[in-house]
Short mmCIF file of C-alpha atoms and ligand atoms in Angstrom, two decimals:
data_model
loop_
_atom_site.label_atom_id
_atom_site.label_comp_id
_atom_site.label_asym_id
_atom_site.label_seq_id
_atom_site.Cartn_x
_atom_site.Cartn_y
_atom_site.Cartn_z
CA MET A 1 -0.02 0.13 -0.11
CA LYS A 2 1.60 3.20 -1.22
CA LYS A 3 2.21 5.64 1.64
CA GLY A 4 0.90 9.21 1.10
CA LYS A 5 1.26 12.22 3.17
CA LYS A 6 1.68 12.73 6.83
CA LEU A 7 -1.91 13.45 8.32
CA TYR A 8 -1.20 13.50 11.98
CA GLU A 9 1.90 13.06 14.19
CA GLY A 10 1.09 12.10 17.96
CA LYS A 11 3.59 11.31 20.62
CA ALA A 12 4.24 7.77 19.87
CA LYS A 13 2.71 7.12 16.31
CA ILE A 14 2.35 8.92 12.96
CA ILE A 15 -0.79 8.53 10.53
CA TYR A 16 -0.17 8.74 6.95
CA ALA A 17 -2.73 8.81 4.07
CA THR A 18 -3.25 6.07 1.39
CA PRO A 19 -4.69 5.86 -2.06
CA ASP A 20 -7.85 4.67 -0.38
CA LYS A 21 -9.78 7.49 1.45
CA ASN A 22 -10.92 5.14 4.22
CA LEU A 23 -7.71 3.51 5.02
CA VAL A 24 -4.46 5.20 6.57
CA ILE A 25 -1.02 3.83 7.67
CA GLN A 26 -0.22 3.91 11.23
CA TYR A 27 3.66 4.02 12.12
CA PHE A 28 4.97 3.16 15.43
CA LYS A 29 7.75 5.51 16.72
CA ASP A 30 10.29 4.48 19.39
CA ASP A 31 9.51 7.79 21.17
CA ALA A 32 8.42 7.54 24.88
CA THR A 33 6.70 10.27 26.60
CA ALA A 34 5.04 10.59 30.22
CA PHE A 35 3.40 13.07 32.21
CA ASN A 36 1.86 14.88 29.26
CA ASN A 37 5.19 15.13 27.37
CA LEU A 38 7.25 16.54 30.34
CA LYS A 39 9.39 13.50 30.18
CA LYS A 40 10.56 12.32 26.91
CA SER A 41 12.98 9.66 25.48
CA ASN A 42 13.66 7.58 22.42
CA ILE A 43 13.83 3.76 23.22
CA GLU A 44 15.14 1.74 20.23
CA GLY A 45 12.91 -0.91 19.28
CA LYS A 46 9.87 0.00 21.22
CA GLY A 47 7.73 0.78 18.31
CA VAL A 48 8.50 -2.40 16.73
CA ILE A 49 7.36 -4.55 19.89
CA ASN A 50 4.26 -2.32 20.32
CA ASN A 51 3.23 -2.99 16.58
CA ARG A 52 3.52 -6.70 17.00
CA ILE A 53 1.76 -6.81 20.29
CA SER A 54 -1.13 -4.46 19.31
CA GLU A 55 -1.64 -6.52 16.10
CA HIS A 56 -1.79 -9.68 18.16
CA ILE A 57 -4.35 -8.25 20.44
CA LEU A 58 -6.54 -6.44 17.78
CA SER A 59 -6.57 -9.28 15.48
CA ASN A 60 -8.12 -11.42 18.34
CA LEU A 61 -10.79 -8.93 19.21
CA SER A 62 -13.30 -9.89 16.59
CA GLN A 63 -13.83 -13.35 18.49
CA VAL A 64 -15.30 -11.15 21.18
CA GLY A 65 -17.32 -9.07 18.91
CA ILE A 66 -15.29 -5.83 19.51
CA LYS A 67 -14.71 -4.00 16.03
CA ASN A 68 -11.54 -2.17 15.71
CA HIS A 69 -9.59 -0.31 13.13
CA LEU A 70 -6.81 -3.03 12.29
CA VAL A 71 -6.77 -4.24 8.76
CA LYS A 72 -3.39 -5.91 8.70
CA ARG A 73 0.27 -5.22 9.79
CA LEU A 74 2.45 -4.07 6.90
CA ASN A 75 5.85 -4.50 8.21
CA MET A 76 7.87 -4.08 11.39
CA ARG A 77 6.67 -0.56 12.18
CA GLU A 78 3.52 -0.10 10.25
CA GLN A 79 -0.09 -1.24 10.11
CA LEU A 80 -2.91 -0.66 7.69
CA VAL A 81 -5.87 0.66 9.68
CA LYS A 82 -9.44 2.29 8.93
CA LEU A 83 -9.50 5.97 9.06
CA VAL A 84 -11.56 7.25 12.00
CA ASP A 85 -12.49 10.38 13.63
CA ILE A 86 -11.15 9.73 17.10
CA ILE A 87 -13.54 10.67 19.86
CA PRO A 88 -11.49 13.11 22.11
CA ILE A 89 -11.82 10.82 25.25
CA GLU A 90 -9.41 8.35 26.89
CA PHE A 91 -11.31 5.49 28.18
CA ILE A 92 -9.54 3.78 31.18
CA VAL A 93 -10.45 0.58 32.79
CA ARG A 94 -8.90 -0.63 36.18
CA ASN A 95 -8.72 -3.80 37.87
CA ILE A 96 -6.27 -2.79 40.59
CA ALA A 97 -5.76 0.61 42.08
CA THR A 98 -2.39 2.39 41.18
CA GLY A 99 -1.30 5.48 39.29
CA SER A 100 -3.47 8.53 39.15
CA LEU A 101 -6.35 6.77 40.88
CA THR A 102 -4.25 6.24 44.13
CA LYS A 103 -2.90 9.78 43.98
CA ARG A 104 -6.56 11.17 43.26
CA LEU A 105 -8.42 9.42 45.83
CA GLY A 106 -5.74 8.21 48.42
CA ILE A 107 -6.53 4.51 47.61
CA GLU A 108 -3.83 2.26 48.71
CA ASP A 109 -1.62 1.20 45.82
CA GLY A 110 -2.31 -2.36 44.82
CA THR A 111 -5.94 -2.50 45.96
CA VAL A 112 -7.91 -5.15 44.05
CA LEU A 113 -11.08 -3.55 42.88
CA GLU A 114 -14.28 -5.44 43.54
CA ARG A 115 -15.59 -4.74 40.08
CA PRO A 116 -13.75 -3.12 37.02
CA LEU A 117 -13.87 0.61 37.31
CA ILE A 118 -14.42 2.62 34.06
CA GLU A 119 -12.96 6.31 34.14
CA TYR A 120 -13.18 8.73 31.26
CA CYS A 121 -10.57 11.47 30.69
CA LEU A 122 -10.83 14.41 28.11
CA LYS A 123 -7.91 13.93 25.58
CA ASP A 124 -6.36 17.29 25.81
CA ASP A 125 -2.68 17.55 26.69
CA LYS A 126 -2.90 21.32 27.14
CA LEU A 127 -5.56 20.84 29.98
CA GLY A 128 -3.55 17.76 31.31
CA ASP A 129 -6.32 15.02 30.24
CA PRO A 130 -8.78 16.00 33.08
CA ILE A 131 -11.08 13.36 34.46
CA ILE A 132 -14.66 13.75 33.17
CA SER A 133 -18.08 12.20 34.07
CA LYS A 134 -20.64 10.59 31.85
CA GLU A 135 -22.65 13.82 32.14
CA HIS A 136 -19.89 15.73 30.68
CA ILE A 137 -19.49 13.33 27.64
CA ILE A 138 -23.40 13.79 27.00
CA THR A 139 -23.55 17.49 27.81
CA PHE A 140 -20.93 18.33 25.39
CA ASN A 141 -22.20 15.79 22.74
CA TRP A 142 -18.94 13.91 22.57
CA LEU A 143 -21.30 10.76 22.39
CA SER A 144 -24.96 10.30 23.00
CA LYS A 145 -26.24 7.97 25.77
CA ALA A 146 -26.63 4.97 23.51
CA GLN A 147 -23.29 5.48 22.02
CA LEU A 148 -21.70 5.72 25.47
CA ASP A 149 -23.60 2.53 26.62
CA LEU A 150 -22.28 0.93 23.47
CA VAL A 151 -18.68 1.77 24.41
CA ASP A 152 -19.01 0.91 27.97
CA GLY A 153 -20.30 -2.66 26.77
CA ASN A 154 -17.18 -2.83 24.51
CA LEU A 155 -14.92 -1.87 27.56
CA LYS A 156 -16.35 -4.43 29.77
CA ARG A 157 -16.00 -7.24 27.14
CA LEU A 158 -12.58 -5.93 26.26
CA ASN A 159 -11.44 -6.06 29.93
CA ASP A 160 -12.86 -9.65 30.33
CA PHE A 161 -10.87 -10.78 27.15
CA LEU A 162 -7.55 -8.92 28.08
CA LEU A 163 -7.82 -10.26 31.60
CA GLY A 164 -8.16 -13.79 30.55
CA MET A 165 -5.56 -13.50 27.83
CA PHE A 166 -2.82 -11.98 30.07
CA ARG A 167 -3.77 -14.35 33.02
CA GLY A 168 -3.10 -17.41 30.64
CA VAL A 169 0.52 -16.14 30.23
CA GLY A 170 1.24 -15.30 33.98
CA ILE A 171 0.42 -11.57 33.57
CA LYS A 172 -2.12 -9.34 35.79
CA LEU A 173 -3.83 -6.75 33.83
CA VAL A 174 -3.97 -3.77 36.20
CA ASP A 175 -5.43 -1.16 33.99
CA PHE A 176 -5.37 0.16 30.47
CA LYS A 177 -6.52 2.98 28.34
CA VAL A 178 -8.18 2.76 24.99
CA GLU A 179 -9.69 5.01 22.25
CA PHE A 180 -12.50 4.77 19.98
CA GLY A 181 -13.46 6.63 16.80
CA PHE A 182 -16.04 7.11 14.20
CA THR A 183 -15.62 5.44 10.91
CA ASN A 184 -17.19 6.96 7.50
CA GLU A 185 -17.16 3.84 5.50
CA SER A 186 -20.00 4.01 2.69
CA ASN A 187 -21.30 7.15 4.65
CA LYS A 188 -22.41 4.80 7.59
CA SER A 189 -20.69 6.08 10.69
CA GLU A 190 -19.88 3.35 13.22
CA ILE A 191 -17.97 3.44 16.59
CA ILE A 192 -14.86 1.17 16.55
CA LEU A 193 -11.83 0.58 18.74
CA ALA A 194 -8.84 2.56 17.39
CA ASP A 195 -5.10 3.49 18.34
CA GLU A 196 -3.16 0.54 19.97
CA ILE A 197 -3.27 -1.72 22.91
CA SER A 198 0.37 -2.42 24.13
CA PRO A 199 2.61 -2.10 27.17
CA ASP A 200 2.53 1.69 26.41
CA THR A 201 -1.25 1.80 27.12
CA CYS A 202 -1.67 -0.83 29.76
CA ARG A 203 -0.22 -1.69 33.19
CA LEU A 204 0.87 -5.26 33.27
CA TRP A 205 2.35 -7.10 36.27
CA ASP A 206 3.84 -10.47 36.50
CA SER A 207 1.50 -12.62 38.24
CA ILE A 208 3.91 -13.90 40.87
CA THR A 209 6.65 -11.24 41.44
CA GLU A 210 4.42 -8.45 40.43
CA LYS A 211 7.23 -6.99 38.22
CA LYS A 212 6.20 -4.23 36.12
CA LEU A 213 6.09 -5.15 32.44
CA ASP A 214 4.93 -1.80 31.21
CA LYS A 215 5.41 1.80 30.41
CA ASP A 216 5.93 2.45 34.29
CA ARG A 217 9.40 1.16 33.95
CA PHE A 218 9.93 4.40 31.87
CA ARG A 219 7.49 6.68 33.90
CA LYS A 220 9.33 5.60 37.15
CA ASP A 221 12.71 5.30 35.72
CA LEU A 222 12.99 1.56 36.51
CA GLY A 223 15.00 0.79 33.28
CA ASP A 224 14.89 -2.47 31.16
CA LEU A 225 11.82 -1.31 29.42
CA ILE A 226 12.79 -3.27 26.16
CA PRO A 227 13.51 -6.63 27.93
CA ALA A 228 10.04 -6.15 29.79
CA TYR A 229 8.06 -5.42 26.50
CA THR A 230 9.89 -8.34 24.93
CA GLU A 231 8.87 -10.59 27.79
CA VAL A 232 5.17 -9.72 27.20
CA ALA A 233 5.53 -10.49 23.43
CA LYS A 234 7.41 -13.82 24.03
CA ARG A 235 4.79 -14.83 26.66
CA LEU A 236 1.86 -13.97 24.07
CA GLY A 237 3.56 -16.24 21.62
CA ILE A 238 4.67 -13.44 19.39
CA LEU A 239 8.40 -13.70 19.35
CA HIS A 240 8.62 -17.48 19.76
CA GLU A 241 10.58 -18.07 16.64
CA GLN A 242 13.26 -15.51 17.82
CA SER A 243 13.16 -16.31 21.67
CA ASN A 244 16.74 -14.94 21.92
CA VAL A 245 16.38 -11.98 19.53
CA THR A 246 16.35 -8.74 21.38
CA ALA A 247 14.08 -5.82 20.22
CA VAL A 248 16.98 -3.88 18.89
CA ASN A 249 17.91 -6.79 16.58
CA VAL A 250 14.32 -6.80 15.43
CA THR A 251 14.67 -2.96 14.62
CA LYS A 252 17.78 -3.86 12.68
CA LEU A 253 15.80 -6.57 10.83
CA SER A 254 13.16 -4.02 9.87
CA SER A 255 15.79 -1.38 8.57
CA VAL A 256 17.22 -4.01 6.45
CA LYS A 257 13.92 -5.04 5.07
CA LYS A 258 13.06 -1.19 4.40
CA LYS A 259 16.33 -0.68 2.38
CA LYS A 260 15.51 -3.34 -0.08
P1 LIG B 301 -3.13 6.52 35.06
O1 LIG B 301 -3.16 5.87 36.35
O2 LIG B 301 -1.79 7.38 34.89
O3 LIG B 301 -4.35 7.39 35.04
O4 LIG B 301 -3.03 5.73 33.84
C1 LIG B 301 -4.20 4.66 33.58
C2 LIG B 301 -3.77 3.68 32.49
O5 LIG B 301 -4.03 4.47 31.32
C3 LIG B 301 -2.62 3.10 32.55
O6 LIG B 301 -2.62 1.80 32.12
C4 LIG B 301 -1.63 4.08 31.70
C5 LIG B 301 -2.66 4.54 30.60
N1 LIG B 301 -2.45 5.65 30.16
C6 LIG B 301 -2.23 6.01 28.83
O7 LIG B 301 -2.06 5.10 28.05
N2 LIG B 301 -1.85 7.30 28.51
C7 LIG B 301 -2.17 8.29 29.23
O8 LIG B 301 -1.79 9.35 28.69
C8 LIG B 301 -2.46 8.13 30.43
C9 LIG B 301 -2.53 9.35 31.46
C10 LIG B 301 -2.51 6.73 30.95
N1 LIG B 302 1.01 9.22 27.32
C1 LIG B 302 1.05 10.44 28.09
C2 LIG B 302 2.21 11.38 27.90
O1 LIG B 302 2.77 11.18 26.71
C3 LIG B 302 1.17 10.06 29.55
C4 LIG B 302 1.45 8.47 30.14
O2 LIG B 302 1.29 7.60 29.33
O3 LIG B 302 1.82 8.63 31.24
O4 LIG B 302 2.53 12.20 28.29
#
């Protein structure tokens, strides 16, 4: 698929046009940011692993009836995805209290929640992605009540699916953030899951040791981010054929492929 002009550049990904007006190319960068861009770095190989992990998860979501933007992975860093108009809301689902929830409400870190907690944040870096309520979403017409119910249903099914998938490979799904958007295929607008699901957007702890296998390694300066993300990919069975290949080697493979 021919790559056209850059349409949008975010903190971790770039979106490019394609000859098909309904499809775009999503490119995974190695950039890592936290605290609304206050902390920045470039971690070689991160984009390659996130591309693979997100492909693995999104391609399995149709099993549980969660429509999403993925068409196919094109290469080490790029996916062909459906063009969507992103809803300006970060949808967060939590199973264990940590991160901003503990700071905001004084809940003890590591508290297992009795039921999954859904939170909504306005996707606006300048405002620091403030938490909002369902009433805000409906009042400001970001979604109708029926659309919000549909998204909430998707979030619960997605959480069940991800909990099971990660539990099966010895990982606790602590929380995650996802985004949804409106498609405009054949002028029929539909809400589908977009963006990515990866260790950048989830908190993942080893089931036994509770070692962090996600972007908190960067946020909290714990180091060894690539080995942690590689561990997640290996456990999901994505990197099995290259079990001793580091992500950096994977990056080199990708640049060799591109030069051809
Ligand atoms: P939080 O505890 O910092 O609010 O994060 C909740 C979850 O959302 C966690 O899995 C990290 C993820 N997240 C993002 O993917 N992007 C963001 O900008 C933020 C703030 C959180
Ligand atoms: N993604 C957000 C940022 O770039 C925050 C985070 O993931 O912690 O600042």
